[in-house]
Amino acid sequence: MVKPRFGQHFLIDQAVAQREVAAAGLTKEDIVLEIGPGKGIITALLAEQAKQVIAIEIDTHLVEELRKKIPENVTLICQDALTVDFDCLPRFTKIVSNLPFQISSPIMFKFLQSSFSIAVLIFQKDFAERLVASPGSKDYSRLTVGVSYKARCRILEMVPRDCFSPPPKVDSAVVELIPYKTPRFLVKDEPFYFELTKQLFNHRRKKIRYTIRSLYRDIEDLPFLDQRVEQLTPEQIGQLSDKLYEHL
Ligand code: SAM
């Protein structure tokens, strides 16, 4: 029985699964993390190409079914992936998943706290477009800024909704995520930068001057005061954050 609360839209197009796995460029050295193996269409391909697969699935019924057919190099964990301590897993090198849409954002930030060389992920199309959006576009958001600080992100292909069963209401996209070895730019205080980004995007149409005034006080010696956050690049938000941090 399909459980909509777990975002269960199973991939039924083998060619899409093969392209997604191929994009990760797996070797027999790789340990791959997969969130939500479902019925195992991607898991089977990962197991063929990688040394080990760690698959975390929340649905006990699916886990029981998977246990009957997975190869020996797949470690199956039946748990909510958001509650798993990734530091306690074998050191994975890559991530490949068709993610449940309900956890797209928190799992993405959880990934970015860990170390890996590439992630190839299927997201709903609108989420994928927010990940790669440019400043000034309607999709540019806190998510774009947060992710682009840590990783290079691009859409590899769009996946029509009829490639899934049951079909979701929207199309999906395969996204490649490659973390920077060192951050793209440095900020004086990362938590402050992320918190400021969040606050500014909560008022994305307001001039920065007014948001800063309501959050802190009137500070004139800051860049970009007469602009809106949606127009600033992640680096420019970093410059603003550093200057503001000096004042506080
Ligand atoms: N990988 C399979 C495929 O491509 O057909 C299934 C993908 S389906 C979009 C998402 C899968 O994630 C489902 O199997 C669902 O039960 C599982 N899931 C949902 N929430 C989860 C969570 N918090 N932790 C782990 N797995 C989860």
Coordinates of C-alpha atoms and ligand atoms in Angstrom, one line a residue:
M1 CA 0.0 0.0 0.0
V2 CA 1.4 3.4 -1.0
K3 CA 1.8 5.9 1.9
P4 CA 1.4 9.4 0.7
R5 CA 2.7 10.9 4.0
F6 CA 6.1 9.4 3.1
G7 CA 6.1 11.0 -0.3
Q8 CA 6.0 7.6 -2.0
H9 CA 6.2 8.1 -5.8
F10 CA 8.2 5.2 -7.0
L11 CA 10.4 5.6 -10.1
I12 CA 9.3 3.2 -12.8
D13 CA 11.5 4.4 -15.7
Q14 CA 14.6 2.2 -15.7
A15 CA 16.4 4.6 -18.1
V16 CA 16.0 7.5 -15.7
A17 CA 17.3 5.4 -12.8
Q18 CA 20.3 4.3 -15.0
R19 CA 21.1 7.9 -16.0
E20 CA 20.9 9.1 -12.4
V21 CA 23.2 6.4 -11.1
A22 CA 25.6 6.9 -14.1
A23 CA 25.9 10.6 -13.2
A24 CA 27.4 9.7 -9.9
G25 CA 30.4 8.0 -11.7
L26 CA 30.5 5.1 -9.2
T27 CA 33.5 2.8 -8.7
K28 CA 34.0 -0.3 -6.6
E29 CA 35.7 2.0 -4.0
D30 CA 32.6 4.0 -3.4
I31 CA 30.3 3.8 -0.4
V32 CA 26.9 5.3 -1.4
L33 CA 24.2 6.7 0.8
E34 CA 20.6 6.4 -0.4
I35 CA 17.7 7.9 1.4
G36 CA 14.3 6.2 0.7
P37 CA 15.2 3.2 -1.4
G38 CA 11.5 2.4 -1.7
K39 CA 11.2 -0.8 -3.8
G40 CA 14.8 -0.7 -4.7
I41 CA 15.0 0.4 -8.4
I42 CA 18.0 2.7 -7.7
T43 CA 19.4 0.5 -4.9
A44 CA 19.9 -2.4 -7.2
L45 CA 22.0 -0.3 -9.7
L46 CA 24.0 1.2 -6.9
A47 CA 24.8 -2.2 -5.4
E48 CA 26.1 -3.4 -8.8
Q49 CA 28.4 -0.4 -9.3
A50 CA 29.6 0.5 -5.8
K51 CA 31.4 -1.2 -3.0
Q52 CA 28.7 -0.7 -0.4
V53 CA 25.3 1.0 -0.2
I54 CA 23.8 2.4 2.9
A55 CA 20.0 2.7 2.4
I56 CA 17.8 4.4 5.0
E57 CA 14.1 3.7 4.6
I58 CA 11.4 4.9 7.0
D59 CA 8.6 2.5 5.9
T60 CA 8.9 -0.9 7.8
H61 CA 6.8 -2.7 5.2
L62 CA 9.1 -1.6 2.4
V63 CA 12.1 -2.6 4.4
E64 CA 10.7 -6.1 5.0
E65 CA 10.1 -6.5 1.2
L66 CA 13.6 -5.1 0.4
R67 CA 15.3 -7.4 2.8
K68 CA 14.1 -10.3 0.7
K69 CA 15.9 -9.1 -2.4
I70 CA 18.8 -6.8 -1.7
P71 CA 22.4 -8.0 -2.3
E72 CA 24.9 -8.4 0.5
N73 CA 26.6 -5.1 0.0
V74 CA 23.5 -3.2 0.9
T75 CA 23.1 -2.1 4.6
L76 CA 19.5 -1.3 5.2
I77 CA 18.5 0.9 8.1
C78 CA 14.9 1.3 9.0
Q79 CA 14.6 4.8 10.4
D80 CA 13.6 8.4 9.6
A81 CA 16.7 9.7 7.8
L82 CA 16.4 13.0 9.5
T83 CA 17.0 11.4 12.9
V84 CA 20.0 9.3 11.8
D85 CA 23.4 10.5 12.9
F86 CA 25.4 10.4 9.7
D87 CA 28.6 10.4 11.7
C88 CA 27.7 7.0 13.0
L89 CA 27.4 5.5 9.5
P90 CA 30.3 4.0 7.5
R91 CA 32.0 6.9 5.8
F92 CA 30.0 7.3 2.6
T93 CA 31.7 9.0 -0.4
K94 CA 28.6 9.7 -2.6
I95 CA 24.9 10.2 -2.2
V96 CA 22.3 9.0 -4.8
S97 CA 18.5 9.3 -4.0
N98 CA 15.1 9.9 -5.3
L99 CA 14.0 11.9 -2.3
P100 CA 10.6 12.1 -0.6
F101 CA 9.5 15.7 -1.2
Q102 CA 8.5 16.4 2.4
I103 CA 12.0 16.3 3.6
S104 CA 13.8 17.9 0.6
S105 CA 15.0 21.0 2.5
P106 CA 16.1 19.6 5.9
I107 CA 17.8 16.5 4.3
M108 CA 19.6 18.8 1.8
F109 CA 21.1 20.8 4.7
K110 CA 21.9 17.7 6.6
F111 CA 23.8 16.4 3.6
L112 CA 25.8 19.6 3.5
Q113 CA 26.9 19.1 7.1
S114 CA 28.6 15.9 6.0
S115 CA 31.4 15.1 3.7
F116 CA 31.0 13.5 0.2
S117 CA 32.3 14.2 -3.3
I118 CA 29.0 14.2 -5.3
A119 CA 25.3 13.9 -4.7
V120 CA 22.8 13.1 -7.5
L121 CA 19.3 13.6 -6.3
I122 CA 15.8 13.7 -7.7
F123 CA 13.7 16.5 -6.4
Q124 CA 10.4 18.0 -7.4
K125 CA 11.0 20.5 -10.2
D126 CA 10.1 23.6 -8.3
F127 CA 12.5 22.7 -5.5
A128 CA 15.3 22.0 -8.0
E129 CA 14.6 25.4 -9.7
R130 CA 15.0 27.1 -6.4
L131 CA 18.3 25.4 -5.8
V132 CA 19.8 26.8 -9.0
A133 CA 18.0 30.2 -9.2
S134 CA 19.8 33.4 -10.0
P135 CA 19.6 36.6 -8.0
G136 CA 16.6 38.7 -9.1
S137 CA 14.5 35.7 -10.2
K138 CA 11.4 34.7 -8.3
D139 CA 12.9 31.3 -7.3
Y140 CA 15.9 32.9 -5.7
S141 CA 15.6 32.1 -2.0
R142 CA 17.2 31.4 1.3
L143 CA 17.6 27.9 0.1
T144 CA 19.6 29.0 -3.0
V145 CA 21.9 31.1 -0.9
G146 CA 22.4 28.5 1.8
V147 CA 23.2 25.7 -0.6
S148 CA 25.4 27.8 -3.0
Y149 CA 27.6 28.8 -0.1
K150 CA 28.6 25.1 0.3
A151 CA 28.1 23.4 -3.1
R152 CA 27.8 23.8 -6.9
C153 CA 24.5 22.8 -8.0
R154 CA 23.0 22.1 -11.5
I155 CA 20.0 20.4 -13.0
L156 CA 21.0 17.4 -15.2
E157 CA 17.6 16.6 -16.6
M158 CA 13.8 17.1 -16.1
V159 CA 11.8 13.9 -15.2
P160 CA 8.2 13.9 -16.3
R161 CA 5.7 12.9 -13.6
D162 CA 4.6 9.8 -15.5
C163 CA 8.0 8.3 -14.8
F164 CA 6.7 7.6 -11.2
S165 CA 4.0 5.5 -9.8
P166 CA 1.7 6.9 -8.5
P167 CA 2.5 10.0 -10.5
P168 CA 3.0 13.1 -8.4
K169 CA 1.2 16.4 -9.2
V170 CA 4.4 18.0 -10.6
D171 CA 7.4 17.0 -12.7
S172 CA 10.8 16.3 -11.1
A173 CA 14.4 17.0 -11.9
V174 CA 17.7 15.2 -11.4
V175 CA 20.1 17.5 -9.6
E176 CA 23.9 17.2 -9.2
L177 CA 25.5 18.7 -6.1
I178 CA 29.2 19.0 -5.7
P179 CA 30.4 20.5 -2.4
Y180 CA 33.2 23.0 -2.6
K181 CA 36.5 21.8 -1.1
T182 CA 36.7 25.2 0.6
P183 CA 33.7 27.5 0.8
R184 CA 33.2 29.7 -2.3
F185 CA 33.8 32.8 -0.1
L186 CA 34.5 33.2 3.6
V187 CA 32.3 35.0 6.1
K188 CA 33.3 36.1 9.6
D189 CA 30.6 34.1 11.3
E190 CA 28.7 31.4 9.5
P191 CA 25.7 31.0 11.9
F192 CA 25.3 34.8 11.7
Y193 CA 25.4 34.8 7.9
F194 CA 22.7 32.0 7.7
E195 CA 20.5 33.7 10.3
L196 CA 20.8 37.1 8.5
T197 CA 20.0 35.4 5.2
K198 CA 16.9 33.8 6.8
Q199 CA 15.7 37.1 8.3
L200 CA 16.3 39.1 5.1
F201 CA 14.4 36.6 3.0
N202 CA 11.5 36.7 5.4
H203 CA 11.1 40.2 4.1
R204 CA 12.4 39.7 0.6
R205 CA 10.5 42.7 -0.9
K206 CA 11.6 45.1 1.8
K207 CA 14.7 47.4 1.4
I208 CA 17.5 45.9 3.5
R209 CA 17.7 49.2 5.5
Y210 CA 14.2 48.6 7.0
T211 CA 14.8 44.9 7.9
I212 CA 18.1 45.7 9.6
R213 CA 16.4 48.6 11.5
S214 CA 13.7 46.3 12.7
L215 CA 16.1 43.5 13.7
Y216 CA 18.9 45.6 15.2
R217 CA 19.0 49.4 14.9
D218 CA 19.7 52.1 12.3
I219 CA 23.2 51.5 11.0
E220 CA 24.3 53.7 8.1
D221 CA 27.7 52.3 7.4
L222 CA 26.5 49.2 5.6
P223 CA 26.5 48.2 2.0
F224 CA 23.3 47.5 -0.1
L225 CA 20.9 49.3 2.3
D226 CA 18.7 50.5 -0.5
Q227 CA 18.5 47.2 -2.2
R228 CA 16.4 44.1 -1.6
V229 CA 17.9 40.8 -0.6
E230 CA 16.5 39.1 -3.6
Q231 CA 18.8 41.3 -5.8
L232 CA 22.0 40.4 -3.9
T233 CA 24.4 37.5 -4.8
P234 CA 25.3 35.1 -1.9
E235 CA 28.8 36.9 -1.8
Q236 CA 27.1 40.3 -1.4
I237 CA 25.0 39.0 1.4
G238 CA 28.2 37.8 2.9
Q239 CA 29.7 41.2 2.7
L240 CA 26.7 42.7 4.3
S241 CA 26.8 40.1 7.0
D242 CA 30.5 40.7 7.8
K243 CA 30.0 44.5 8.1
L244 CA 27.0 44.1 10.3
Y245 CA 28.7 41.6 12.4
E246 CA 31.5 44.1 13.1
H247 CA 28.9 46.6 14.3
L248 CA 27.1 44.3 16.7
Ligands
SAM1 N1 13.9 5.4 -4.3 C1 12.6 4.9 -4.6 C2 12.3 5.0 -6.0 O1 13.0 5.8 -6.7 O2 11.4 4.5 -6.5 C3 11.5 5.5 -3.7 C4 11.4 7.0 -3.8 S1 10.1 7.7 -3.0 C5 10.0 9.3 -3.8 C6 10.7 8.2 -1.4 C7 11.0 7.1 -0.5 O3 11.5 7.7 0.8 C8 9.8 6.2 -0.1 O4 10.3 4.9 -0.1 C9 9.5 6.6 1.4 O5 9.0 5.6 2.2 C10 10.9 7.0 1.9 N2 10.9 8.0 3.0 C11 10.0 9.0 3.2 N3 10.3 9.8 4.3 C12 11.5 9.2 4.7 C13 12.4 9.6 5.8 N4 12.1 10.6 6.6 N5 13.5 8.8 6.0 C14 13.8 7.7 5.2 N6 13.0 7.4 4.1 C15 11.9 8.1 3.9

